[in-house]
Amino acid sequence: MPLLDKVPAVAGLVGRPRRRPDSRCAWYWQSYVLDASHEALRTAVRAVPADGWHLPTPCAGWTVAQVFQHAVGDQIGYAAALTGEPGPDFNPFDPSGEMEGVDPAVFLEDALARAAKAWAGVDRDVAEVPTPVPPHKMSPWSGSAACGLDAAVHAWDIAMATGRPSPLTPELARPLLKVAREIVEPLRPRGAYVAALVPEQGDDDVAVLLRYLGRDPRWSAS
């Protein structure tokens, strides 16, 4: 079942390049975007204090724990779409926010490892791969970047909620914006993304990405 089919009408590549010269650049960026996005999420989650899981986030109505659970579920969903293995055993779009008995590092690493392994197994010569979000088939680059986008933007949500520096860099934001422009508009009516914010003079690449995703780059919990 596609991941977004679980949304109740409402609600962010690893491997060595082959010796084909025209594919090296694309596969380098495919690896970079996903790896960097996963590392951003790791960094944000590691910095959550023990009493920080209840804090509000830029995702209105959701706590840090709920954003975290959602992000984990989405990574599992992308892996499942590629491999046919079971998806998350909970609805990422209705996360409980309960963290009792959960080791955040273990919970996250299992999901990231599944996603990374699934993308590493993709045939680099195929035109399309299955994805859990519309249009449910994308190029390998776009699909892996969409998986990265989900991890990276929720890393930013968690970092902002816990008063940490932004884990997003301009170098990462640029390719993420490219894939965001491919997938976000069909998702807005379903509530996965809110309306884009108006760009402001002086916005850097990170701010442009965040505003396109409906997030205020200057968001603060205070």
Tab-separated table of C-alpha atoms in Angstrom:
chain	number	residue	atom	x	y	z
A	1	MET	CA	0.000	0.000	0.000
A	2	PRO	CA	1.453	3.397	-0.945
A	3	LEU	CA	2.472	5.347	2.138
A	4	LEU	CA	0.308	8.368	1.345
A	5	ASP	CA	-2.742	6.111	1.094
A	6	LYS	CA	-2.561	5.994	4.896
A	7	VAL	CA	-3.146	9.740	5.119
A	8	PRO	CA	-6.732	10.399	6.176
A	9	ALA	CA	-7.100	12.972	3.374
A	10	VAL	CA	-5.024	15.368	5.450
A	11	ALA	CA	-1.987	15.482	7.326
A	12	GLY	CA	9.661	15.798	4.109
A	13	LEU	CA	21.949	6.383	-2.980
A	14	VAL	CA	24.442	4.392	-1.733
A	15	GLY	CA	26.680	2.315	-3.976
A	16	ARG	CA	29.616	2.592	-6.293
A	17	PRO	CA	29.143	4.143	-9.722
A	18	ARG	CA	29.369	1.768	-12.622
A	19	ARG	CA	31.823	2.441	-15.368
A	20	ARG	CA	29.334	4.267	-17.528
A	21	PRO	CA	30.666	7.831	-17.832
A	22	ASP	CA	27.298	9.468	-18.416
A	23	SER	CA	25.925	8.085	-15.156
A	24	ARG	CA	28.733	8.960	-12.761
A	25	CYS	CA	27.618	12.483	-11.943
A	26	ALA	CA	24.002	11.490	-11.341
A	27	TRP	CA	24.997	8.632	-9.087
A	28	TYR	CA	27.427	10.718	-7.117
A	29	TRP	CA	24.674	13.229	-6.373
A	30	GLN	CA	22.204	10.443	-5.680
A	31	SER	CA	24.545	9.084	-3.016
A	32	TYR	CA	25.442	12.509	-1.641
A	33	VAL	CA	21.870	13.753	-1.238
A	34	LEU	CA	20.581	10.656	0.525
A	35	ASP	CA	23.648	10.188	2.731
A	36	ALA	CA	23.769	13.861	3.736
A	37	SER	CA	20.052	13.917	4.482
A	38	HIS	CA	20.297	10.807	6.620
A	39	GLU	CA	23.227	12.283	8.515
A	40	ALA	CA	21.260	15.491	9.102
A	41	LEU	CA	18.473	13.458	10.694
A	42	ARG	CA	20.948	11.503	12.828
A	43	THR	CA	22.527	14.736	14.029
A	44	ALA	CA	19.199	16.284	14.953
A	45	VAL	CA	17.956	13.193	16.784
A	46	ARG	CA	21.179	12.743	18.759
A	47	ALA	CA	20.792	16.270	20.095
A	48	VAL	CA	17.260	15.806	21.469
A	49	PRO	CA	17.480	16.006	25.265
A	50	ALA	CA	15.723	13.408	27.371
A	51	ASP	CA	12.983	15.891	28.240
A	52	GLY	CA	12.733	17.319	24.728
A	53	TRP	CA	10.460	14.825	23.002
A	54	HIS	CA	7.310	16.684	24.028
A	55	LEU	CA	8.433	20.038	22.571
A	56	PRO	CA	6.399	21.704	19.795
A	57	THR	CA	7.814	21.731	16.269
A	58	PRO	CA	7.329	23.682	13.031
A	59	CYS	CA	4.856	20.920	12.092
A	60	ALA	CA	1.819	22.463	13.736
A	61	GLY	CA	0.247	20.214	16.366
A	62	TRP	CA	3.086	17.714	16.356
A	63	THR	CA	5.725	17.215	19.021
A	64	VAL	CA	9.351	16.267	18.440
A	65	ALA	CA	8.456	12.642	19.159
A	66	GLN	CA	5.691	12.661	16.552
A	67	VAL	CA	7.906	14.226	13.883
A	68	PHE	CA	10.600	11.687	14.718
A	69	GLN	CA	8.200	8.755	14.443
A	70	HIS	CA	6.835	10.119	11.188
A	71	ALA	CA	10.323	10.503	9.727
A	72	VAL	CA	11.263	6.956	10.727
A	73	GLY	CA	8.075	5.569	9.223
A	74	ASP	CA	8.649	7.382	5.956
A	75	GLN	CA	12.159	5.951	5.562
A	76	ILE	CA	10.762	2.461	6.098
A	77	GLY	CA	8.030	3.263	3.591
A	78	TYR	CA	10.517	4.189	0.888
A	79	ALA	CA	12.479	1.007	1.531
A	80	ALA	CA	9.342	-1.107	1.394
A	81	ALA	CA	8.254	0.426	-1.902
A	82	LEU	CA	11.564	-0.598	-3.465
A	83	THR	CA	11.920	-4.059	-1.965
A	84	GLY	CA	8.370	-5.263	-1.444
A	85	GLU	CA	9.136	-5.918	2.202
A	86	PRO	CA	6.675	-4.874	4.939
A	87	GLY	CA	6.269	-1.172	5.554
A	88	PRO	CA	6.060	0.510	8.959
A	89	ASP	CA	3.871	-1.242	11.516
A	90	PHE	CA	2.318	2.109	12.442
A	91	ASN	CA	0.781	4.966	10.494
A	92	PRO	CA	3.478	7.633	9.991
A	93	PHE	CA	0.728	10.201	9.473
A	94	ASP	CA	-0.841	9.480	12.848
A	95	PRO	CA	2.187	9.040	15.126
A	96	SER	CA	1.488	8.373	18.781
A	97	GLY	CA	4.243	10.543	20.244
A	98	GLU	CA	4.827	7.906	22.909
A	99	MET	CA	8.529	7.213	23.456
A	100	GLU	CA	8.426	4.978	26.524
A	101	GLY	CA	10.659	1.961	25.984
A	102	VAL	CA	11.987	3.314	22.673
A	103	ASP	CA	15.703	3.714	22.035
A	104	PRO	CA	15.671	6.607	19.517
A	105	ALA	CA	19.088	5.791	18.066
A	106	VAL	CA	18.234	2.135	17.439
A	107	PHE	CA	14.774	2.967	16.078
A	108	LEU	CA	16.251	5.503	13.664
A	109	GLU	CA	19.275	3.481	12.549
A	110	ASP	CA	17.129	0.492	11.644
A	111	ALA	CA	15.008	2.671	9.361
A	112	LEU	CA	17.955	4.499	7.784
A	113	ALA	CA	19.801	1.235	7.176
A	114	ARG	CA	16.756	-0.249	5.465
A	115	ALA	CA	16.378	2.782	3.228
A	116	ALA	CA	20.083	2.974	2.360
A	117	LYS	CA	20.238	-0.749	1.556
A	118	ALA	CA	17.127	-0.542	-0.616
A	119	TRP	CA	18.504	2.352	-2.649
A	120	ALA	CA	21.883	0.643	-2.965
A	121	GLY	CA	20.117	-2.279	-4.624
A	122	VAL	CA	18.433	-0.199	-7.311
A	123	ASP	CA	19.375	-1.035	-10.908
A	124	ARG	CA	21.004	2.141	-12.137
A	125	ASP	CA	19.835	1.554	-15.695
A	126	VAL	CA	16.106	1.549	-14.942
A	127	ALA	CA	14.029	4.547	-15.944
A	128	GLU	CA	11.690	4.423	-12.939
A	129	VAL	CA	11.459	2.957	-9.461
A	130	PRO	CA	8.405	2.645	-7.191
A	131	THR	CA	7.926	5.254	-4.477
A	132	PRO	CA	5.416	5.520	-1.625
A	133	VAL	CA	4.335	9.026	-2.634
A	134	PRO	CA	2.724	10.323	-5.832
A	135	PRO	CA	3.337	9.791	-8.665
A	136	HIS	CA	4.428	6.432	-7.156
A	137	LYS	CA	7.040	6.017	-9.903
A	138	MET	CA	10.074	8.253	-10.241
A	139	SER	CA	13.536	8.205	-11.725
A	140	PRO	CA	16.122	6.664	-9.371
A	141	TRP	CA	17.670	10.089	-8.754
A	142	SER	CA	14.346	11.780	-8.000
A	143	GLY	CA	13.117	8.917	-5.851
A	144	SER	CA	16.231	8.805	-3.697
A	145	ALA	CA	16.264	12.602	-3.430
A	146	ALA	CA	12.610	12.548	-2.344
A	147	CYS	CA	13.560	10.042	0.352
A	148	GLY	CA	16.361	12.397	1.365
A	149	LEU	CA	14.069	15.403	1.333
A	150	ASP	CA	11.791	13.766	3.872
A	151	ALA	CA	14.693	13.006	6.203
A	152	ALA	CA	16.345	16.397	5.833
A	153	VAL	CA	13.300	18.587	6.342
A	154	HIS	CA	12.271	16.672	9.454
A	155	ALA	CA	15.842	16.943	10.701
A	156	TRP	CA	15.373	20.701	10.437
A	157	ASP	CA	12.025	20.497	12.263
A	158	ILE	CA	13.601	18.595	15.148
A	159	ALA	CA	16.671	20.822	15.313
A	160	MET	CA	14.587	23.994	15.447
A	161	ALA	CA	12.302	22.543	18.108
A	162	THR	CA	15.255	21.691	20.333
A	163	GLY	CA	17.156	24.932	19.800
A	164	ARG	CA	19.931	23.402	17.720
A	165	PRO	CA	21.612	24.835	14.601
A	166	SER	CA	20.030	24.044	11.262
A	167	PRO	CA	21.375	20.780	9.823
A	168	LEU	CA	20.622	21.981	6.290
A	169	THR	CA	23.379	23.434	4.106
A	170	PRO	CA	23.011	25.343	0.836
A	171	GLU	CA	24.802	22.478	-0.954
A	172	LEU	CA	22.145	20.038	0.242
A	173	ALA	CA	19.217	22.429	-0.100
A	174	ARG	CA	19.765	22.990	-3.825
A	175	PRO	CA	19.163	19.396	-5.003
A	176	LEU	CA	16.418	18.980	-2.421
A	177	LEU	CA	14.596	21.976	-3.858
A	178	LYS	CA	14.842	20.420	-7.306
A	179	VAL	CA	13.047	17.263	-6.215
A	180	ALA	CA	10.637	19.227	-4.014
A	181	ARG	CA	9.413	21.045	-7.112
A	182	GLU	CA	8.701	17.640	-8.661
A	183	ILE	CA	6.641	16.145	-5.853
A	184	VAL	CA	5.258	18.740	-3.441
A	185	GLU	CA	2.390	20.350	-5.346
A	186	PRO	CA	0.287	17.150	-5.626
A	187	LEU	CA	0.836	16.573	-1.903
A	188	ARG	CA	-0.315	19.969	-0.654
A	189	PRO	CA	-4.038	19.240	-1.084
A	190	ARG	CA	-3.558	16.084	1.003
A	191	GLY	CA	-2.030	18.046	3.853
A	192	ALA	CA	1.453	16.563	3.606
A	193	TYR	CA	2.748	20.073	2.928
A	194	VAL	CA	1.098	23.391	3.690
A	195	ALA	CA	1.022	26.325	1.293
A	196	ALA	CA	4.357	27.771	0.241
A	197	LEU	CA	5.482	30.992	1.895
A	198	VAL	CA	6.388	34.050	-0.155
A	199	PRO	CA	10.148	34.287	-0.787
A	200	GLU	CA	11.941	37.223	0.785
A	201	GLN	CA	14.839	39.284	-0.461
A	202	GLY	CA	18.110	37.904	0.814
A	203	ASP	CA	16.879	34.318	1.187
A	204	ASP	CA	19.674	31.778	0.773
A	205	ASP	CA	19.157	28.319	-0.722
A	206	VAL	CA	18.081	26.863	2.604
A	207	ALA	CA	15.475	29.579	3.171
A	208	VAL	CA	14.147	29.179	-0.371
A	209	LEU	CA	13.661	25.455	0.210
A	210	LEU	CA	12.009	25.930	3.595
A	211	ARG	CA	9.596	28.587	2.350
A	212	TYR	CA	8.657	26.403	-0.613
A	213	LEU	CA	7.806	23.647	1.871
A	214	GLY	CA	5.679	26.071	3.879
A	215	ARG	CA	8.177	26.559	6.700
A	216	ASP	CA	9.351	29.844	8.154
A	217	PRO	CA	13.179	29.816	8.184
A	218	ARG	CA	13.040	31.972	11.332
A	219	TRP	CA	10.659	29.657	13.203
A	220	SER	CA	11.249	29.454	16.925
A	221	ALA	CA	9.444	27.619	19.703
A	222	SER	CA	9.703	30.685	21.956
